[in-house]
PDB file of C-alpha atoms in Angstrom:
ATOM      1  CA  UNK A 172     -24.903 -18.269  -3.406  1.00  0.00           C
ATOM      2  CA  UNK A 173     -25.615 -14.822  -4.856  1.00  0.00           C
ATOM      3  CA  UNK A 174     -23.661 -11.654  -4.119  1.00  0.00           C
ATOM      4  CA  UNK A 175     -24.306  -7.906  -4.009  1.00  0.00           C
ATOM      5  CA  UNK A 176     -21.953  -7.213  -6.918  1.00  0.00           C
ATOM      6  CA  UNK A 177     -24.108  -9.389  -9.195  1.00  0.00           C
ATOM      7  CA  UNK A 178     -26.888  -6.808  -9.037  1.00  0.00           C
ATOM      8  CA  UNK A 179     -26.246  -4.006 -11.578  1.00  0.00           C
ATOM      9  CA  UNK A 180     -25.607  -0.620 -10.011  1.00  0.00           C
ATOM     10  CA  UNK A 181     -23.907  -1.810  -6.811  1.00  0.00           C
ATOM     11  CA  UNK A 182     -22.608   1.445  -5.335  1.00  0.00           C
ATOM     12  CA  UNK A 183     -21.539   0.895  -1.734  1.00  0.00           C
ATOM     13  CA  UNK A 184     -21.723  -1.716   1.010  1.00  0.00           C
ATOM     14  CA  UNK A 185     -20.528  -2.733   4.464  1.00  0.00           C
ATOM     15  CA  UNK A 186     -20.198  -5.922   6.498  1.00  0.00           C
ATOM     16  CA  UNK A 187     -20.321  -4.948  10.157  1.00  0.00           C
ATOM     17  CA  UNK A 188     -17.849  -7.419  11.569  1.00  0.00           C
ATOM     18  CA  UNK A 189     -14.339  -7.178  12.972  1.00  0.00           C
ATOM     19  CA  UNK A 190     -13.560 -10.739  11.915  1.00  0.00           C
ATOM     20  CA  UNK A 191     -11.531  -9.569   8.918  1.00  0.00           C
ATOM     21  CA  UNK A 192      -9.451  -6.542   7.970  1.00  0.00           C
ATOM     22  CA  UNK A 193     -11.355  -6.622   4.692  1.00  0.00           C
ATOM     23  CA  UNK A 194     -14.420  -5.515   6.653  1.00  0.00           C
ATOM     24  CA  UNK A 195     -13.105  -3.263   9.429  1.00  0.00           C
ATOM     25  CA  UNK A 196      -9.935  -1.339  10.231  1.00  0.00           C
ATOM     26  CA  UNK A 197      -9.654  -1.116  14.019  1.00  0.00           C
ATOM     27  CA  UNK A 198      -7.001   1.609  13.881  1.00  0.00           C
ATOM     28  CA  UNK A 199      -9.060   4.098  11.906  1.00  0.00           C
ATOM     29  CA  UNK A 200     -12.397   2.626  13.105  1.00  0.00           C
ATOM     30  CA  UNK A 201     -13.550   2.377   9.494  1.00  0.00           C
ATOM     31  CA  UNK A 202     -15.790  -0.171   7.816  1.00  0.00           C
ATOM     32  CA  UNK A 203     -14.445  -0.725   4.324  1.00  0.00           C
ATOM     33  CA  UNK A 204     -16.649  -0.285   1.277  1.00  0.00           C
ATOM     34  CA  UNK A 205     -17.352  -3.721  -0.198  1.00  0.00           C
ATOM     35  CA  UNK A 206     -18.245  -2.349  -3.648  1.00  0.00           C
ATOM     36  CA  UNK A 207     -14.619  -1.520  -4.312  1.00  0.00           C
ATOM     37  CA  UNK A 208     -14.661   2.274  -4.434  1.00  0.00           C
ATOM     38  CA  UNK A 209     -12.000   2.789  -1.801  1.00  0.00           C
ATOM     39  CA  UNK A 210     -11.559   4.709   1.424  1.00  0.00           C
ATOM     40  CA  UNK A 211     -13.738   7.658   0.399  1.00  0.00           C
ATOM     41  CA  UNK A 212     -16.746   5.340   0.506  1.00  0.00           C
ATOM     42  CA  UNK A 213     -15.923   3.919   3.941  1.00  0.00           C
ATOM     43  CA  UNK A 214     -18.037   4.258   7.078  1.00  0.00           C
ATOM     44  CA  UNK A 215     -15.953   5.771   9.860  1.00  0.00           C
ATOM     45  CA  UNK A 216     -16.810   5.803  13.566  1.00  0.00           C
ATOM     46  CA  UNK A 217     -15.867   9.255  14.851  1.00  0.00           C
ATOM     47  CA  UNK A 218     -17.569   9.372  18.268  1.00  0.00           C
ATOM     48  CA  UNK A 219     -17.184   6.683  20.934  1.00  0.00           C
ATOM     49  CA  UNK A 220     -15.896   3.133  20.502  1.00  0.00           C
ATOM     50  CA  UNK A 221     -17.450   0.604  18.151  1.00  0.00           C
ATOM     51  CA  UNK A 222     -19.461  -2.048  20.007  1.00  0.00           C
ATOM     52  CA  UNK A 223     -19.179  -5.498  18.431  1.00  0.00           C
ATOM     53  CA  UNK A 224     -20.946  -8.540  19.817  1.00  0.00           C
ATOM     54  CA  UNK A 225     -21.927 -12.061  18.824  1.00  0.00           C
ATOM     55  CA  UNK A 226     -25.526 -13.236  19.077  1.00  0.00           C
ATOM     56  CA  UNK A 227     -26.582 -16.709  17.912  1.00  0.00           C
ATOM     57  CA  UNK A 228     -23.126 -17.130  16.346  1.00  0.00           C
ATOM     58  CA  UNK A 229     -23.590 -13.977  14.212  1.00  0.00           C
ATOM     59  CA  UNK A 230     -21.013 -11.215  14.570  1.00  0.00           C
ATOM     60  CA  UNK A 231     -22.214  -7.634  14.157  1.00  0.00           C
ATOM     61  CA  UNK A 232     -22.309  -4.167  15.693  1.00  0.00           C
ATOM     62  CA  UNK A 233     -24.766  -3.293  18.423  1.00  0.00           C
ATOM     63  CA  UNK A 234     -26.117   0.213  17.893  1.00  0.00           C
ATOM     64  CA  UNK A 235     -26.788   1.366  21.456  1.00  0.00           C
ATOM     65  CA  UNK A 236     -26.122   5.102  20.906  1.00  0.00           C
ATOM     66  CA  UNK A 237     -22.696   5.019  22.590  1.00  0.00           C
ATOM     67  CA  UNK A 238     -20.878   5.378  19.258  1.00  0.00           C
ATOM     68  CA  UNK A 239     -21.645   7.341  16.091  1.00  0.00           C
ATOM     69  CA  UNK A 240     -20.227   7.310  12.594  1.00  0.00           C
ATOM     70  CA  UNK A 241     -20.906   8.640   9.118  1.00  0.00           C
ATOM     71  CA  UNK A 242     -20.490   7.801   5.448  1.00  0.00           C
ATOM     72  CA  UNK A 243     -21.138   9.429   2.107  1.00  0.00           C
ATOM     73  CA  UNK A 244     -24.765   8.764   1.198  1.00  0.00           C
ATOM     74  CA  UNK A 245     -24.736   7.110  -2.263  1.00  0.00           C
ATOM     75  CA  UNK A 246     -28.497   7.245  -2.996  1.00  0.00           C
ATOM     76  CA  UNK A 247     -29.858  10.615  -1.772  1.00  0.00           C
ATOM     77  CA  UNK A 248     -32.085  11.140  -4.830  1.00  0.00           C
ATOM     78  CA  UNK A 249     -33.284   7.604  -5.477  1.00  0.00           C
ATOM     79  CA  UNK A 250     -32.002   4.056  -5.204  1.00  0.00           C
ATOM     80  CA  UNK A 251     -32.189   0.846  -3.186  1.00  0.00           C
ATOM     81  CA  UNK A 252     -30.841  -0.586   0.045  1.00  0.00           C
ATOM     82  CA  UNK A 253     -30.553  -4.178   1.265  1.00  0.00           C
ATOM     83  CA  UNK A 254     -29.717  -4.596   4.949  1.00  0.00           C
ATOM     84  CA  UNK A 255     -29.439  -7.340   7.530  1.00  0.00           C
ATOM     85  CA  UNK A 256     -30.321  -6.294  11.063  1.00  0.00           C
ATOM     86  CA  UNK A 257     -31.861  -7.481  14.292  1.00  0.00           C
ATOM     87  CA  UNK A 258     -33.927  -5.284  16.635  1.00  0.00           C
ATOM     88  CA  UNK A 259     -33.958  -5.802  20.385  1.00  0.00           C
ATOM     89  CA  UNK A 260     -36.723  -4.409  22.564  1.00  0.00           C
ATOM     90  CA  UNK A 261     -35.356  -3.820  26.059  1.00  0.00           C
ATOM     91  CA  UNK A 262     -38.307  -1.976  27.601  1.00  0.00           C
ATOM     92  CA  UNK A 263     -41.962  -2.323  26.647  1.00  0.00           C
ATOM     93  CA  UNK A 264     -43.796   0.744  25.382  1.00  0.00           C
ATOM     94  CA  UNK A 265     -43.691   3.087  22.421  1.00  0.00           C
ATOM     95  CA  UNK A 266     -40.109   3.796  21.344  1.00  0.00           C
ATOM     96  CA  UNK A 267     -38.244   5.210  18.343  1.00  0.00           C
ATOM     97  CA  UNK A 268     -34.646   4.599  17.338  1.00  0.00           C
ATOM     98  CA  UNK A 269     -32.696   5.889  14.332  1.00  0.00           C
ATOM     99  CA  UNK A 270     -29.983   3.586  12.943  1.00  0.00           C
ATOM    100  CA  UNK A 271     -29.510   5.955   9.967  1.00  0.00           C
ATOM    101  CA  UNK A 272     -30.263   9.671   9.568  1.00  0.00           C
ATOM    102  CA  UNK A 273     -29.775  11.429   6.236  1.00  0.00           C
ATOM    103  CA  UNK A 274     -30.098  15.087   7.212  1.00  0.00           C
ATOM    104  CA  UNK A 275     -28.859  17.777   9.595  1.00  0.00           C
ATOM    105  CA  UNK A 276     -32.248  19.133  10.699  1.00  0.00           C
ATOM    106  CA  UNK A 277     -32.721  19.326  14.476  1.00  0.00           C
ATOM    107  CA  UNK A 278     -36.109  17.598  14.211  1.00  0.00           C
ATOM    108  CA  UNK A 279     -35.844  13.922  13.276  1.00  0.00           C
ATOM    109  CA  UNK A 280     -39.096  14.086  11.315  1.00  0.00           C
ATOM    110  CA  UNK A 281     -37.466  16.639   8.998  1.00  0.00           C
ATOM    111  CA  UNK A 282     -34.735  14.204   7.956  1.00  0.00           C
ATOM    112  CA  UNK A 283     -34.693  11.197   5.685  1.00  0.00           C
ATOM    113  CA  UNK A 284     -34.032   8.164   7.850  1.00  0.00           C
ATOM    114  CA  UNK A 285     -34.051   4.470   8.582  1.00  0.00           C
ATOM    115  CA  UNK A 286     -36.227   4.386  11.680  1.00  0.00           C
ATOM    116  CA  UNK A 287     -36.866   1.500  14.041  1.00  0.00           C
ATOM    117  CA  UNK A 288     -39.954   1.896  16.192  1.00  0.00           C
ATOM    118  CA  UNK A 289     -41.946  -0.218  18.628  1.00  0.00           C
ATOM    119  CA  UNK A 290     -45.693   0.189  18.943  1.00  0.00           C
ATOM    120  CA  UNK A 291     -48.383  -2.329  19.952  1.00  0.00           C
ATOM    121  CA  UNK A 292     -45.955  -5.229  19.838  1.00  0.00           C
ATOM    122  CA  UNK A 293     -44.671  -4.439  16.344  1.00  0.00           C
ATOM    123  CA  UNK A 294     -41.058  -3.631  15.472  1.00  0.00           C
ATOM    124  CA  UNK A 295     -41.414  -1.343  12.474  1.00  0.00           C
ATOM    125  CA  UNK A 296     -38.544  -0.591  10.115  1.00  0.00           C
ATOM    126  CA  UNK A 297     -39.227   2.497   8.022  1.00  0.00           C
ATOM    127  CA  UNK A 298     -37.133   3.840   5.164  1.00  0.00           C
ATOM    128  CA  UNK A 299     -38.573   7.326   4.893  1.00  0.00           C
ATOM    129  CA  UNK A 300     -38.159  10.661   3.166  1.00  0.00           C
ATOM    130  CA  UNK A 301     -38.072  13.930   5.145  1.00  0.00           C
ATOM    131  CA  UNK A 302     -41.414  14.795   6.787  1.00  0.00           C
ATOM    132  CA  UNK A 303     -42.792  11.379   5.868  1.00  0.00           C
ATOM    133  CA  UNK A 304     -43.775  12.234   2.301  1.00  0.00           C
ATOM    134  CA  UNK A 305     -42.942   8.674   1.232  1.00  0.00           C
ATOM    135  CA  UNK A 306     -42.202   5.624   3.374  1.00  0.00           C
ATOM    136  CA  UNK A 307     -41.319   1.969   2.912  1.00  0.00           C
ATOM    137  CA  UNK A 308     -42.350   0.022   6.020  1.00  0.00           C
ATOM    138  CA  UNK A 309     -41.668  -3.539   7.184  1.00  0.00           C
ATOM    139  CA  UNK A 310     -43.378  -4.554  10.427  1.00  0.00           C
ATOM    140  CA  UNK A 311     -42.780  -7.723  12.455  1.00  0.00           C
ATOM    141  CA  UNK A 312     -43.762  -8.819  15.948  1.00  0.00           C
ATOM    142  CA  UNK A 313     -40.452 -10.254  17.137  1.00  0.00           C
ATOM    143  CA  UNK A 314     -36.767  -9.501  17.731  1.00  0.00           C
ATOM    144  CA  UNK A 315     -35.524 -12.039  15.208  1.00  0.00           C
ATOM    145  CA  UNK A 316     -32.977 -11.424  12.479  1.00  0.00           C
ATOM    146  CA  UNK A 317     -34.429  -9.909   9.325  1.00  0.00           C
ATOM    147  CA  UNK A 318     -33.328  -9.037   5.834  1.00  0.00           C
ATOM    148  CA  UNK A 319     -34.860  -5.762   4.697  1.00  0.00           C
ATOM    149  CA  UNK A 320     -34.869  -4.001   1.343  1.00  0.00           C
ATOM    150  CA  UNK A 321     -36.331  -0.661   0.355  1.00  0.00           C
ATOM    151  CA  UNK A 322     -36.259   1.429  -2.820  1.00  0.00           C
ATOM    152  CA  UNK A 323     -37.332   4.911  -3.794  1.00  0.00           C
ATOM    153  CA  UNK A 324     -38.008   5.543  -7.461  1.00  0.00           C
ATOM    154  CA  UNK A 325     -38.208   8.966  -9.114  1.00  0.00           C
ATOM    155  CA  UNK A 326     -39.841   7.489 -12.238  1.00  0.00           C
ATOM    156  CA  UNK A 327     -42.841   5.970 -10.469  1.00  0.00           C
ATOM    157  CA  UNK A 328     -42.653   8.345  -7.454  1.00  0.00           C
ATOM    158  CA  UNK A 329     -43.177   5.332  -5.202  1.00  0.00           C
ATOM    159  CA  UNK A 330     -41.293   3.434  -2.533  1.00  0.00           C
ATOM    160  CA  UNK A 331     -40.917  -0.348  -2.482  1.00  0.00           C
ATOM    161  CA  UNK A 332     -40.240  -2.688   0.437  1.00  0.00           C
ATOM    162  CA  UNK A 333     -39.686  -6.416   0.892  1.00  0.00           C
ATOM    163  CA  UNK A 334     -38.333  -8.762   3.554  1.00  0.00           C
ATOM    164  CA  UNK A 335     -38.124 -11.890   1.417  1.00  0.00           C
ATOM    165  CA  UNK A 336     -37.444 -10.747  -2.160  1.00  0.00           C
ATOM    166  CA  UNK A 337     -40.697 -12.348  -3.275  1.00  0.00           C
ATOM    167  CA  UNK A 338     -43.492 -10.116  -1.989  1.00  0.00           C
ATOM    168  CA  UNK A 339     -42.695  -6.493  -2.819  1.00  0.00           C
ATOM    169  CA  UNK A 340     -45.072  -3.832  -1.484  1.00  0.00           C
ATOM    170  CA  UNK A 341     -45.457  -0.524  -3.332  1.00  0.00           C
ATOM    171  CA  UNK A 342     -46.442   2.672  -1.558  1.00  0.00           C
ATOM    172  CA  UNK A 343     -48.847   5.226  -2.978  1.00  0.00           C
ATOM    173  CA  UNK A 344     -47.049   8.037  -4.786  1.00  0.00           C
ATOM    174  CA  UNK A 345     -47.087  11.341  -2.849  1.00  0.00           C
ATOM    175  CA  UNK A 346     -49.390  14.021  -4.218  1.00  0.00           C
ATOM    176  CA  UNK A 347     -48.302  16.954  -2.061  1.00  0.00           C
ATOM    177  CA  UNK A 348     -45.607  18.097  -4.473  1.00  0.00           C
ATOM    178  CA  UNK A 349     -44.715  17.530  -8.091  1.00  0.00           C
ATOM    179  CA  UNK A 350     -40.931  17.877  -7.784  1.00  0.00           C
ATOM    180  CA  UNK A 351     -38.508  15.096  -6.983  1.00  0.00           C
ATOM    181  CA  UNK A 352     -37.841  16.187  -3.412  1.00  0.00           C
ATOM    182  CA  UNK A 353     -40.817  14.220  -2.100  1.00  0.00           C
ATOM    183  CA  UNK A 354     -39.138  10.990  -3.240  1.00  0.00           C
ATOM    184  CA  UNK A 355     -35.553  11.800  -2.186  1.00  0.00           C
ATOM    185  CA  UNK A 356     -34.237  10.690   1.214  1.00  0.00           C
ATOM    186  CA  UNK A 357     -31.637  13.481   0.888  1.00  0.00           C
ATOM    187  CA  UNK A 358     -28.280  13.560   2.710  1.00  0.00           C
ATOM    188  CA  UNK A 359     -26.500  15.334   5.530  1.00  0.00           C
ATOM    189  CA  UNK A 360     -23.759  17.825   4.722  1.00  0.00           C
ATOM    190  CA  UNK A 361     -21.363  15.814   6.896  1.00  0.00           C
ATOM    191  CA  UNK A 362     -22.615  12.503   5.499  1.00  0.00           C
ATOM    192  CA  UNK A 363     -25.258   9.976   6.466  1.00  0.00           C
ATOM    193  CA  UNK A 364     -25.329   9.642  10.255  1.00  0.00           C
ATOM    194  CA  UNK A 365     -24.871   6.108  11.582  1.00  0.00           C
ATOM    195  CA  UNK A 366     -25.739   4.944  15.100  1.00  0.00           C
ATOM    196  CA  UNK A 367     -27.293   8.128  16.486  1.00  0.00           C
ATOM    197  CA  UNK A 368     -30.083   5.977  17.893  1.00  0.00           C
ATOM    198  CA  UNK A 369     -31.588   8.800  19.946  1.00  0.00           C
ATOM    199  CA  UNK A 370     -31.430  11.105  16.940  1.00  0.00           C
ATOM    200  CA  UNK A 371     -29.367  13.699  18.800  1.00  0.00           C
ATOM    201  CA  UNK A 372     -25.969  14.561  17.378  1.00  0.00           C
ATOM    202  CA  UNK A 373     -23.238  14.194  19.996  1.00  0.00           C
ATOM    203  CA  UNK A 374     -25.496  12.464  22.543  1.00  0.00           C
ATOM    204  CA  UNK A 375     -23.883   9.137  23.541  1.00  0.00           C
ATOM    205  CA  UNK A 376     -26.194   8.217  26.421  1.00  0.00           C
ATOM    206  CA  UNK A 377     -26.724   4.453  26.468  1.00  0.00           C
ATOM    207  CA  UNK A 378     -30.008   3.455  24.830  1.00  0.00           C
ATOM    208  CA  UNK A 379     -32.031   1.285  27.238  1.00  0.00           C
ATOM    209  CA  UNK A 380     -35.311   0.898  25.344  1.00  0.00           C
ATOM    210  CA  UNK A 381     -34.804  -0.177  21.724  1.00  0.00           C
ATOM    211  CA  UNK A 382     -31.476  -1.098  20.132  1.00  0.00           C
ATOM    212  CA  UNK A 383     -30.547  -2.736  16.835  1.00  0.00           C
ATOM    213  CA  UNK A 384     -27.731  -4.947  15.639  1.00  0.00           C
ATOM    214  CA  UNK A 385     -26.439  -4.331  12.128  1.00  0.00           C
ATOM    215  CA  UNK A 386     -24.772  -7.087  10.124  1.00  0.00           C
ATOM    216  CA  UNK A 387     -24.698  -5.934   6.489  1.00  0.00           C
ATOM    217  CA  UNK A 388     -25.860  -2.955   4.424  1.00  0.00           C
ATOM    218  CA  UNK A 389     -25.661  -2.520   0.638  1.00  0.00           C
ATOM    219  CA  UNK A 390     -26.713   0.340  -1.661  1.00  0.00           C
ATOM    220  CA  UNK A 391     -27.683   0.223  -5.335  1.00  0.00           C
ATOM    221  CA  UNK A 392     -28.421   2.818  -7.997  1.00  0.00           C
ATOM    222  CA  UNK A 393     -32.027   2.821  -9.182  1.00  0.00           C
ATOM    223  CA  UNK A 394     -34.888   0.543  -8.233  1.00  0.00           C
ATOM    224  CA  UNK A 395     -33.620  -3.028  -8.071  1.00  0.00           C
ATOM    225  CA  UNK A 396     -37.187  -4.359  -7.626  1.00  0.00           C
ATOM    226  CA  UNK A 397     -38.421  -3.071 -10.971  1.00  0.00           C
ATOM    227  CA  UNK A 398     -35.159  -3.319 -12.915  1.00  0.00           C
ATOM    228  CA  UNK A 399     -33.295  -6.342 -11.514  1.00  0.00           C
ATOM    229  CA  UNK A 400     -35.841  -8.249  -9.433  1.00  0.00           C
ATOM    230  CA  UNK A 401     -34.524 -11.755 -10.158  1.00  0.00           C
ATOM    231  CA  UNK A 402     -30.941 -10.961  -9.147  1.00  0.00           C
ATOM    232  CA  UNK A 403     -32.085  -8.891  -6.170  1.00  0.00           C
ATOM    233  CA  UNK A 404     -34.308 -11.722  -4.946  1.00  0.00           C
ATOM    234  CA  UNK A 405     -31.443 -14.207  -5.312  1.00  0.00           C
ATOM    235  CA  UNK A 406     -29.202 -11.967  -3.195  1.00  0.00           C
ATOM    236  CA  UNK A 407     -31.850 -11.662  -0.483  1.00  0.00           C
ATOM    237  CA  UNK A 408     -32.355 -15.428  -0.505  1.00  0.00           C
ATOM    238  CA  UNK A 409     -28.618 -15.930  -0.013  1.00  0.00           C
ATOM    239  CA  UNK A 410     -28.557 -13.451   2.874  1.00  0.00           C
ATOM    240  CA  UNK A 411     -31.533 -15.143   4.523  1.00  0.00           C
ATOM    241  CA  UNK A 412     -29.747 -18.491   4.284  1.00  0.00           C
ATOM    242  CA  UNK A 413     -26.450 -17.027   5.536  1.00  0.00           C
ATOM    243  CA  UNK A 414     -28.059 -15.492   8.634  1.00  0.00           C
ATOM    244  CA  UNK A 415     -30.618 -18.216   9.301  1.00  0.00           C
ATOM    245  CA  UNK A 416     -33.723 -16.174   8.544  1.00  0.00           C
ATOM    246  CA  UNK A 417     -36.657 -18.549   8.127  1.00  0.00           C
TER     247      UNK A 417
END
């Protein structure tokens, strides 16, 4: 078994379960930071009531837009994320959902984001910078559990994505600008927005097209796929075994 803390640069992390007070405080509706940096690094639900459910014996939160939260974004300039999640397509067609939004712009395309979309049978997870300057995309044709990792790297000016820790896909570096902003996912003034599936602040209308269940999410300084690939791959392998990802 490998753990997030074994990867150098572990900055922040959450386990989205109410099975332990180490993970979630029901009174304050806060998911505790698993990296050990205290309450300031917690993810707090401030709108609506947290929706927990169990699917295939896995406990997590169901992001259906009825509750929103926020947390301090630890990697606005560059860094890596490893997440365990499960999409669920409720209505066929082209749909977009936003589990994470990293900006305050009224247009979703102007914000950095973790976007879940459905198009032509594919459930696409995209870790993207504002206006799509740089994206890390993982696409699968089912609603099964997946482990997803993405990195943005100011040194190479590229993004990196993998769903197994073995095959890592690099994106082409953006050429539109020469400054670091094209690589940064940025951050909202009030913190990274969690669960605003429709991408509209304050809108808690139930999402009926495309939802996602979140189980774990961990952030790391720097690019773990160029600097700590062996330990990062071991962590992803452990997560895949833990959640039964084949």
